[in-house]
XYZ file of C-alpha atoms in Angstrom:
346
model
C 13.530 14.028 -21.178
C 17.167 14.611 -20.247
C 19.083 11.590 -19.010
C 16.075 9.767 -17.609
C 15.374 6.291 -18.966
C 11.903 5.441 -20.264
C 11.392 3.225 -17.218
C 12.138 5.986 -14.721
C 10.213 8.550 -16.753
C 7.065 6.427 -16.899
C 7.323 5.642 -13.186
C 7.547 9.358 -12.552
C 4.546 9.994 -14.749
C 2.372 7.392 -13.060
C 3.278 8.668 -9.608
C 2.742 12.285 -10.643
C -0.774 11.283 -11.608
C -1.176 9.877 -8.066
C -2.039 6.398 -9.331
C -0.761 3.130 -7.888
C 1.189 1.090 -10.438
C 1.599 -2.048 -8.354
C 0.468 -5.217 -10.134
C 0.657 -8.041 -9.025
C -13.446 -20.488 3.987
C -12.172 -16.853 4.513
C -15.237 -15.317 6.236
C -14.193 -17.140 9.404
C -11.100 -14.935 9.688
C -11.246 -11.399 10.981
C -8.875 -8.722 12.194
C -7.323 -8.038 15.552
C -7.579 -4.294 15.495
C -4.922 -3.180 17.909
C -6.419 -0.321 19.856
C -9.690 -0.626 17.950
C -13.268 -0.784 19.141
C -14.689 -4.037 20.384
C -17.718 -6.018 19.326
C -19.814 -7.860 21.917
C -17.311 -7.061 24.629
C -14.236 -8.441 22.894
C -11.725 -7.520 20.269
C -12.259 -9.931 17.355
C -8.575 -10.813 16.891
C -6.731 -10.502 13.572
C -7.123 -14.063 12.461
C -8.963 -16.405 14.762
C -11.549 -14.385 16.629
C -9.371 -14.285 19.726
C -7.303 -11.640 21.377
C -5.881 -8.948 19.125
C -2.751 -6.881 19.620
C -2.095 -6.360 23.300
C -0.030 -3.804 25.133
C 2.401 -6.150 26.803
C 5.296 -4.184 25.367
C 6.894 -7.283 23.843
C 7.450 -6.171 20.283
C 9.260 -9.413 19.509
C 6.476 -11.778 20.531
C 5.207 -13.590 17.457
C 2.298 -15.149 19.340
C 1.492 -18.835 19.420
C -1.691 -18.477 17.411
C -1.634 -17.575 13.733
C -4.282 -16.332 11.326
C -4.985 -19.609 9.523
C -3.624 -22.241 11.821
C 0.108 -21.776 11.168
C 2.300 -22.499 14.174
C 5.453 -21.346 12.408
C 7.626 -19.238 14.661
C 9.401 -16.253 13.220
C 13.186 -16.293 13.169
C 15.123 -13.441 14.742
C 15.924 -12.081 11.278
C 12.260 -12.234 10.204
C 11.195 -10.365 13.336
C 13.845 -7.748 12.624
C 12.533 -7.286 9.064
C 8.945 -6.941 10.294
C 10.071 -4.404 12.894
C 11.616 -2.244 10.158
C 8.463 -2.536 8.050
C 6.346 -1.505 11.048
C 8.624 1.437 11.778
C 8.136 2.582 8.172
C 4.343 2.206 8.377
C 4.241 4.075 11.689
C 6.002 7.159 10.342
C 3.953 10.330 10.141
C 4.428 10.101 6.397
C 0.944 10.224 4.920
C -0.524 7.526 2.762
C 2.241 4.959 2.306
C 1.081 2.589 -0.397
C 2.270 -0.257 -2.580
C 3.469 -3.602 -1.271
C 5.915 -5.071 1.185
C 7.927 -8.213 0.493
C 8.212 -10.803 3.236
C 9.323 -14.420 3.114
C 8.983 -14.520 -0.677
C 5.463 -13.056 -0.713
C 4.194 -9.609 -1.630
C 1.568 -8.152 0.690
C -0.507 -5.053 -0.017
C 0.100 -2.116 2.321
C -3.520 -1.090 1.703
C -4.621 -4.477 3.053
C -2.451 -4.139 6.158
C -3.762 -0.655 6.931
C -7.358 -1.691 6.225
C -7.039 -4.649 8.603
C -5.814 -2.238 11.273
C -8.160 0.682 10.578
C -11.478 -0.913 9.615
C -12.538 -1.273 13.244
C -11.007 1.972 14.466
C -7.547 0.568 15.186
C -4.277 2.467 15.287
C -1.091 1.448 13.459
C 0.889 2.870 16.407
C -0.342 -0.007 18.599
C 0.358 -2.786 16.094
C 3.132 -5.183 17.098
C 5.250 -7.647 15.150
C 2.952 -10.549 16.010
C -0.058 -8.532 14.782
C 1.638 -7.725 11.481
C 2.578 -11.385 11.033
C -1.038 -12.381 11.575
C -2.261 -9.813 9.027
C 0.256 -11.086 6.469
C -1.160 -14.590 6.822
C -4.684 -13.182 6.626
C -3.786 -11.528 3.323
C -2.703 -14.895 1.916
C -6.109 -16.339 2.839
C -8.035 -13.644 0.999
C -5.605 -13.741 -1.916
C -6.502 -17.421 -2.297
C -10.214 -16.741 -1.876
C -10.086 -14.140 -4.657
C -9.299 -16.913 -7.139
C -12.941 -18.026 -6.950
C -14.246 -14.482 -7.573
C -14.976 -12.995 -11.037
C -11.907 -11.264 -12.511
C -12.157 -7.504 -12.979
C -9.748 -5.949 -15.450
C -10.267 -2.428 -14.077
C -9.180 -3.194 -10.514
C -5.734 -4.369 -9.415
C -5.392 -7.668 -7.574
C -4.281 -5.944 -4.369
C -7.337 -3.698 -4.449
C -9.640 -6.652 -5.054
C -8.131 -8.632 -2.164
C -8.491 -5.644 0.166
C -12.088 -4.957 -0.870
C -13.024 -8.633 -0.607
C -11.744 -8.588 2.966
C -13.571 -5.312 3.742
C -16.872 -6.647 2.374
C -16.511 -9.862 4.379
C -15.691 -7.979 7.571
C -18.530 -5.455 7.242
C -21.046 -8.217 6.580
C -20.124 -9.771 9.917
C -19.931 -6.617 12.032
C -22.430 -3.792 12.448
C -21.760 -0.262 13.710
C -18.198 -0.226 12.357
C -16.807 3.325 12.215
C -13.240 2.809 11.021
C -11.669 3.205 7.581
C -10.955 1.213 4.449
C -7.593 2.076 2.869
C -7.251 1.991 -0.927
C -4.460 3.603 -2.941
C -3.050 4.962 0.312
C -6.220 6.947 1.077
C -8.443 6.359 4.113
C -12.127 6.058 3.184
C -14.512 6.194 6.180
C -16.702 3.104 6.479
C -19.653 5.363 7.333
C -19.196 7.169 3.997
C -19.121 3.871 2.110
C -22.259 2.547 3.811
C -24.124 5.827 3.261
C -23.198 5.821 -0.432
C -24.371 2.229 -0.795
C -27.691 3.184 0.764
C -27.939 6.245 -1.480
C -27.530 4.021 -4.554
C -30.037 1.457 -3.309
C -27.304 -1.077 -2.553
C -26.446 -3.063 0.556
C -23.192 -4.418 1.979
C -24.871 -7.830 2.186
C -24.909 -8.234 -1.593
C -22.579 -5.559 -2.961
C -19.930 -6.706 -5.440
C -16.255 -5.769 -5.390
C -16.783 -3.678 -8.533
C -19.723 -1.757 -7.042
C -17.785 -1.006 -3.865
C -14.733 0.032 -5.877
C -16.749 2.611 -7.858
C -17.840 4.310 -4.637
C -14.319 4.291 -3.221
C -12.739 5.425 -6.493
C -15.060 8.451 -6.582
C -13.899 9.365 -3.067
C -10.214 8.905 -3.895
C -10.448 11.063 -7.035
C -11.258 14.063 -4.818
C -8.246 13.491 -2.569
C -5.365 15.708 -3.673
C -2.415 16.209 -1.279
C -1.293 19.812 -0.842
C 2.483 20.009 -1.376
C 4.667 22.344 0.647
C 8.206 23.401 -0.309
C 11.049 21.136 0.747
C 13.839 22.863 2.613
C 17.423 22.689 1.387
C 18.229 20.673 4.491
C 15.919 18.227 6.314
C 14.726 19.144 9.788
C 15.714 16.956 12.744
C 12.263 15.342 12.643
C 12.598 14.683 8.910
C 16.036 13.120 9.477
C 14.406 10.569 11.791
C 11.825 9.798 9.102
C 14.508 9.553 6.411
C 16.501 7.061 8.481
C 13.386 4.918 8.953
C 12.816 4.971 5.186
C 16.429 3.900 4.628
C 16.011 1.002 7.084
C 12.866 -0.040 5.204
C 14.702 0.081 1.854
C 17.576 -1.982 3.273
C 15.156 -4.597 4.617
C 13.226 -4.826 1.332
C 16.216 -4.556 -1.006
C 15.477 -4.627 -4.736
C 11.938 -5.863 -3.955
C 10.876 -2.500 -2.502
C 7.921 -0.906 -4.310
C 5.186 1.635 -3.647
C 5.313 5.240 -2.535
C 4.766 7.588 0.388
C 3.852 11.241 0.841
C 6.401 13.618 2.335
C 5.385 17.273 2.827
C 2.517 16.717 0.398
C 4.744 15.198 -2.318
C 4.186 11.564 -3.306
C 7.599 9.906 -3.562
C 8.148 6.721 -5.572
C 10.218 4.050 -3.833
C 11.173 2.570 -7.199
C 12.529 5.945 -8.360
C 14.830 6.041 -5.340
C 16.198 2.578 -6.183
C 16.605 3.457 -9.875
C 18.410 6.674 -8.957
C 20.821 4.766 -6.727
C 21.512 2.228 -9.490
C 22.064 4.917 -12.136
C 24.541 6.776 -9.945
C 26.421 3.716 -8.709
C 25.179 4.101 -5.139
C 24.234 1.339 -2.709
C 21.269 1.548 -0.357
C 23.410 -0.092 2.345
C 25.551 3.065 2.470
C 22.733 5.559 1.853
C 22.652 8.513 4.255
C 19.707 10.707 5.215
C 21.344 13.650 3.421
C 21.746 11.675 0.178
C 18.139 10.457 0.350
C 17.008 14.055 0.841
C 18.826 15.038 -2.366
C 17.170 12.159 -4.254
C 13.752 13.258 -3.011
C 14.507 16.796 -4.201
C 15.467 15.421 -7.640
C 12.234 13.447 -7.773
C 10.077 16.431 -6.836
C 11.783 18.546 -9.510
C 11.026 15.943 -12.191
C 7.406 15.450 -11.111
C 6.881 19.209 -11.264
C 7.789 19.005 -14.953
C 5.523 16.013 -15.525
C 2.584 17.733 -13.864
C 2.732 20.239 -16.715
C 2.144 17.552 -19.345
C -0.669 18.230 -21.840
C -4.026 16.743 -20.852
C -3.931 14.278 -23.777
C -0.612 12.797 -22.655
C -1.922 12.398 -19.097
C -4.988 10.624 -20.489
C -2.764 8.327 -22.557
C -0.682 7.467 -19.488
C -3.812 6.637 -17.510
C -4.905 4.272 -20.290
C -1.487 2.595 -20.248
C -1.677 2.219 -16.474
C -5.153 0.689 -16.664
C -3.868 -1.801 -19.237
C -0.821 -2.734 -17.130
C -2.963 -3.253 -14.025
C -5.144 -5.646 -16.007
C -2.166 -7.593 -17.404
C -0.634 -8.103 -13.967
C 2.651 -9.874 -13.272
C 4.476 -11.658 -16.071
C 2.904 -9.470 -18.755
C 4.527 -9.261 -22.195
C 3.999 -7.237 -25.359
C 4.368 -3.540 -26.109
C 2.606 -0.253 -25.480
C 2.812 2.902 -27.579
C 3.369 6.375 -26.160
C 4.116 9.529 -28.129
C 4.924 7.475 -31.214
C 7.420 5.260 -29.376
C 6.832 1.547 -28.774
C 7.942 0.385 -25.338
C 8.228 -3.189 -24.061
C 5.789 -3.996 -21.244
C 8.409 -6.278 -19.706
C 10.879 -3.363 -19.782
C 8.453 -1.103 -17.880
C 7.587 -3.727 -15.268
C 11.262 -4.547 -14.796
């Protein structure tokens, strides 16, 4: 295992298995799909059924109307943070996933992308005010989930996202966008066809039933890696700088992963690497980040060669951790070694 700590090693293992480790009267609210299709001659609007993201070019406008009645205006610093988050989400990096941290709250990236994509929207057209509205929308559905049956096999973020998707699809017909789970886009048409095939209907489907269909789709999605060059291209340098800005804005709260050249890269690994080598994200350069990504890819290549039994054991551990959620305690056993759950989550 070399010099890697158990924490870093397990994070590597989970990411190598392409599994998300994040733990963690709503039907009246919809999405404002920026650039999306319209229903009944109007764009539903992210939160209040009104106008969605417009093209006025004002990326600082927070809008006067919020998803669940909040009139709170964003500070200049908050707008700046949201701009950096948007820049990260708009990169051509495939399948960013995990969570963002904003104003003391964690918000699922899957939820954000689902809110944008479910009605055929485009993240490129989303503005700061749109993202702010989606964040508030997430809080609504997070609260609504408390009255739903708990499912130990599905993470909270996934349940919140699917609850929103079910609610939206029940209210709108002829939707041809995507639901995003675990960083993967699942076409709504595929989901509806599978429901019909199994004799189910969106009008009465449960979160668990919908998850089974989506999970089957995701299991077939395997990114095709391509070799990383010794030096990043000019285009990759732009992407690396956007990632660095995102890490600076999120600080130690940054989680999740993204795909670069077919390789899924763990954000937490990057932060752990910096800490282990006495580096600070504030001074991180694109060249240094490129070296860290190379180190990560080298380690995941080793982990991909793990015996099937060890991969199965890691999946069981992951399933258990997702059920425990935040604040979990106790121990798990792997390869004869007992490891503190709190240690892993930390």
